[in-house]
Coordinates of C-alpha atoms in Angstrom, one line a residue:
M50 CA 52.4 91.8 5.6
S51 CA 53.6 90.8 2.2
S52 CA 56.3 88.5 3.6
E53 CA 53.8 86.8 6.0
L54 CA 51.4 86.3 3.0
T55 CA 54.2 84.7 1.0
V56 CA 55.2 82.4 3.9
N57 CA 51.5 81.5 4.3
I58 CA 51.2 80.6 0.6
D59 CA 54.4 78.6 0.6
Y60 CA 53.4 76.8 3.8
R61 CA 50.0 75.8 2.4
A62 CA 51.6 74.5 -0.9
W63 CA 54.1 72.6 1.1
L64 CA 51.3 71.2 3.4
A65 CA 49.3 70.1 0.4
E66 CA 52.3 68.3 -0.9
I67 CA 52.8 66.5 2.3
K68 CA 49.2 65.5 2.5
L69 CA 49.4 64.1 -1.1
R70 CA 52.6 62.1 -0.2
I71 CA 50.8 60.7 2.9
R72 CA 47.8 59.6 0.9
T73 CA 50.1 58.0 -1.8
V74 CA 52.1 56.1 0.9
Q75 CA 48.9 54.9 2.5
L76 CA 47.6 53.8 -0.8
K77 CA 50.9 51.9 -1.6
A78 CA 50.6 50.2 1.6
A79 CA 47.0 49.2 1.2
L80 CA 47.6 47.9 -2.3
K81 CA 50.5 45.8 -1.0
V82 CA 48.3 44.3 1.6
N83 CA 45.5 43.7 -0.9
T84 CA 47.9 42.0 -3.2
Q85 CA 49.1 39.8 -0.4
L86 CA 45.5 38.9 0.6
L87 CA 44.4 38.1 -3.0
S88 CA 47.7 36.1 -3.6
F89 CA 46.7 34.1 -0.6
Y90 CA 43.2 33.7 -2.0
W91 CA 44.6 32.6 -5.2
E92 CA 46.8 29.9 -3.6
L93 CA 43.9 28.9 -1.4
G94 CA 41.6 28.5 -4.3
E95 CA 44.2 26.3 -6.0
D96 CA 44.4 24.2 -2.9
I97 CA 40.6 23.8 -2.6
V98 CA 40.2 22.8 -6.1
A99 CA 43.1 20.3 -5.9
K100 CA 41.8 18.8 -2.6
Q101 CA 38.3 18.5 -4.0
S102 CA 39.5 16.6 -7.0
T103 CA 42.1 14.4 -5.6
A104 CA 40.6 13.7 -2.2
Q105 CA 37.1 13.7 -3.5
W106 CA 35.9 16.1 -0.8
G107 CA 32.4 17.5 -1.4
D108 CA 30.6 20.7 -0.6
K109 CA 30.7 19.8 3.2
F110 CA 34.4 20.2 3.0
L111 CA 34.0 23.9 2.4
Q112 CA 31.5 24.2 5.4
S113 CA 33.9 22.4 7.6
L114 CA 36.9 24.5 6.4
S115 CA 34.9 27.7 7.0
L116 CA 34.0 26.8 10.5
D117 CA 37.5 25.7 11.4
L118 CA 39.1 28.9 10.0
M119 CA 36.5 31.2 11.5
A120 CA 37.1 29.6 14.9
E121 CA 40.8 30.4 14.7
F122 CA 40.3 33.8 13.1
P123 CA 36.9 35.1 14.3
D124 CA 37.4 38.6 13.1
M125 CA 38.1 37.6 9.4
K126 CA 34.9 37.7 7.3
G127 CA 36.9 36.3 4.3
F128 CA 36.5 32.7 5.6
S129 CA 32.8 32.5 5.4
K130 CA 31.5 29.5 3.4
R131 CA 30.2 31.9 0.7
N132 CA 33.5 33.6 0.4
L133 CA 35.4 30.4 0.1
E134 CA 33.0 29.3 -2.7
L135 CA 33.8 32.6 -4.4
I136 CA 37.5 32.0 -4.0
R137 CA 37.1 28.6 -5.6
Q138 CA 35.0 30.0 -8.4
W139 CA 37.5 32.8 -9.0
H140 CA 40.4 30.4 -9.3
L141 CA 38.4 28.0 -11.7
F142 CA 37.4 31.0 -13.8
Y143 CA 41.1 31.8 -14.6
K144 CA 42.0 28.2 -14.7
T145 CA 42.7 28.7 -18.4
L146 CA 45.8 30.5 -17.5
D147 CA 47.4 27.0 -17.2
Q148 CA 46.9 26.8 -21.0
P149 CA 47.9 29.5 -23.5
F150 CA 45.1 31.8 -24.6
Q151 CA 44.6 34.7 -27.1
I152 CA 46.0 37.6 -25.2
A153 CA 49.6 37.4 -26.3
K154 CA 51.2 39.2 -29.2
Q155 CA 52.6 36.1 -30.8
P156 CA 50.4 33.2 -32.2
V157 CA 49.4 30.6 -29.7
S158 CA 51.2 28.0 -31.6
Q159 CA 54.5 29.8 -31.0
L160 CA 54.1 30.1 -27.3
T161 CA 56.7 28.2 -25.3
L162 CA 56.2 26.8 -21.8
K163 CA 58.3 29.7 -20.4
D164 CA 56.0 32.2 -22.3
G165 CA 52.9 30.6 -20.8
A166 CA 54.3 30.7 -17.2
N167 CA 55.3 34.3 -17.6
M168 CA 51.8 35.1 -19.0
R169 CA 50.2 33.4 -16.1
Q170 CA 52.3 35.3 -13.6
Q171 CA 51.6 38.6 -15.2
V172 CA 47.9 38.0 -15.3
V173 CA 47.8 36.8 -11.7
G174 CA 49.6 39.9 -10.7
Q175 CA 47.0 42.0 -12.5
I176 CA 43.9 40.4 -10.9
T177 CA 45.5 40.5 -7.4
S178 CA 46.1 44.2 -7.7
I179 CA 42.5 45.3 -7.7
P180 CA 40.1 44.9 -4.6
W181 CA 38.3 41.5 -3.9
G182 CA 34.9 43.0 -4.5
H183 CA 35.9 44.1 -8.0
N184 CA 37.2 40.7 -8.8
I185 CA 33.9 39.1 -7.6
A186 CA 31.9 41.4 -9.9
I187 CA 34.2 40.7 -12.8
V188 CA 34.0 36.9 -12.5
A189 CA 30.2 36.9 -12.0
K190 CA 29.5 39.1 -15.0
C191 CA 32.2 38.3 -17.6
K192 CA 32.0 35.3 -20.0
N193 CA 35.6 34.7 -20.6
V194 CA 39.2 35.5 -19.5
A195 CA 39.9 38.0 -22.2
E196 CA 36.8 40.1 -21.3
A197 CA 37.6 39.9 -17.6
L198 CA 41.2 41.1 -18.1
F199 CA 40.0 44.0 -20.2
Y200 CA 37.9 45.1 -17.1
V201 CA 40.7 44.5 -14.7
R202 CA 43.1 46.7 -16.7
S203 CA 40.4 49.3 -17.3
T204 CA 39.8 49.4 -13.5
Q205 CA 43.4 50.2 -12.9
T206 CA 43.8 52.8 -15.6
Q207 CA 40.5 54.5 -15.1
N208 CA 40.4 54.2 -11.3
W209 CA 36.8 52.8 -11.3
S210 CA 34.8 52.2 -8.2
R211 CA 32.9 48.8 -8.0
S212 CA 29.7 50.5 -9.0
V213 CA 31.2 52.2 -12.0
L214 CA 32.8 48.8 -13.0
V215 CA 29.5 46.9 -12.9
H216 CA 27.8 49.6 -14.9
Q217 CA 30.6 49.4 -17.6
I218 CA 30.3 45.6 -17.7
E219 CA 26.5 45.7 -17.9
S220 CA 26.6 48.3 -20.6
G221 CA 28.9 46.1 -22.8
L222 CA 31.9 48.4 -22.9
Y223 CA 34.2 45.4 -23.8
H224 CA 32.2 44.5 -26.9
R225 CA 32.2 48.2 -28.0
E226 CA 35.9 49.0 -27.2
G227 CA 37.6 45.9 -26.0
K228 CA 40.9 44.7 -27.6
S229 CA 43.3 41.9 -26.6
V230 CA 45.0 42.6 -23.4
N231 CA 48.7 42.6 -23.9
N232 CA 49.9 45.5 -21.7
F233 CA 50.5 44.3 -18.2
T234 CA 52.0 47.4 -16.8
T235 CA 50.5 48.0 -13.4
T236 CA 49.6 51.5 -12.6
L237 CA 49.1 53.1 -9.2
P238 CA 45.5 54.5 -8.6
K239 CA 45.3 58.2 -8.0
P240 CA 45.2 58.8 -4.2
Q241 CA 41.9 60.7 -4.4
S242 CA 40.2 58.3 -6.9
D243 CA 37.2 56.1 -6.1
L244 CA 39.3 53.0 -6.6
A245 CA 41.9 54.3 -4.0
L246 CA 39.2 55.2 -1.5
Q247 CA 37.6 51.8 -1.8
T248 CA 40.9 50.0 -1.6
L249 CA 41.9 52.0 1.6
K250 CA 38.4 51.2 3.2
D251 CA 38.2 47.5 2.1
P252 CA 36.9 45.6 5.2
Y253 CA 38.7 42.4 3.9
I254 CA 42.0 44.1 4.2
F255 CA 41.4 45.2 7.8
D256 CA 40.1 41.8 8.7
F257 CA 43.2 40.2 7.0
L258 CA 45.4 42.2 9.4
S259 CA 43.2 41.2 12.4
M260 CA 42.4 44.9 12.6
T261 CA 39.3 47.2 12.0
K262 CA 39.1 50.6 10.5
D263 CA 39.1 51.9 14.0
Y264 CA 40.3 49.5 16.7
N265 CA 38.8 51.6 19.5
E266 CA 35.5 51.4 17.7
R267 CA 35.5 47.5 17.8
D268 CA 36.4 47.7 21.4
L269 CA 33.5 50.0 22.1
E270 CA 31.2 47.8 20.1
N271 CA 32.2 44.6 21.9
G272 CA 31.7 46.5 25.2
L273 CA 28.3 47.7 24.4
I274 CA 27.2 44.3 23.0
N275 CA 28.3 42.4 26.1
H276 CA 26.3 44.7 28.3
I277 CA 23.3 44.6 26.0
T278 CA 23.6 40.8 25.8
H279 CA 23.6 40.6 29.5
F280 CA 20.5 42.8 29.8
L281 CA 18.5 40.9 27.2
L282 CA 19.3 37.5 28.9
E283 CA 17.9 39.0 32.2
L284 CA 14.7 39.9 30.6
G285 CA 13.7 36.1 30.5
A286 CA 10.8 34.7 28.5
G287 CA 9.7 36.4 25.3
F288 CA 13.1 37.3 24.1
A289 CA 15.4 35.1 22.0
F290 CA 19.0 36.3 21.7
M291 CA 20.6 34.9 18.6
G292 CA 24.1 36.3 18.9
K293 CA 26.4 38.9 17.5
Q294 CA 28.0 39.4 14.1
I295 CA 25.5 37.0 12.5
Q296 CA 26.3 36.4 8.9
V297 CA 23.5 37.0 6.3
Q298 CA 24.0 36.3 2.7
V299 CA 22.0 38.5 0.2
G300 CA 22.7 37.5 -3.4
E301 CA 26.5 37.2 -3.7
R302 CA 27.3 39.5 -0.9
D303 CA 27.8 38.7 2.8
F304 CA 26.5 41.0 5.6
F305 CA 27.0 40.8 9.3
I306 CA 24.4 41.8 11.8
D307 CA 25.9 43.4 14.9
L308 CA 23.2 42.0 17.4
L309 CA 20.3 39.8 16.4
F310 CA 17.4 39.0 18.6
Y311 CA 13.5 38.8 18.5

């Protein structure tokens, strides 16, 4: 009986270790995809800003780009006009990275071109390591790059969810405790933290991979919607079917209605 109990305890301890390792590997994979996605957003924002300045393309350019990209990648919500605007705004916010700013240890006057390039690379690495929703909240609520980077770093070290991040910004944590950001060491979120869970469940990541959280769920949804659509069309007058996955913008967030009719 004692030996069986020992085996059972050892097994459960070993099983718990395996579960933790699996969660850690999952998180590392999700963070890598997130970084790739946001790195693409950064380059896209840079391209958009450049095209609008050199080619003198106006706001209609973003609308056309959104329609063209969504036609080619219909499952990617990141190409809505609103999200393209946020990508452009995000890049412009950190545009001062092209010039030295007060986050380095040495005086700005002593910064070399190489120092500035390294600093820019480090900062881009930081902001692309947290979820897109966190980045949107930071850019929307922070007044300068130094404040924004304080919350980026705090999100990483404290494993904040987006709601906690927003609360900390609105409560003025930076003004109470903020210091110049000069430590760019990237830390891995705890597998069971709110930040890790939000990263693993980020819909932008799944859309970027042309996947959903559950591929079978999307297939089931499409099958049901197709049948419901056919049924509604047969009802004739009195019903107006608008379509599926209709985008609705509420404030700074995008929502998608599965099936819209009246």
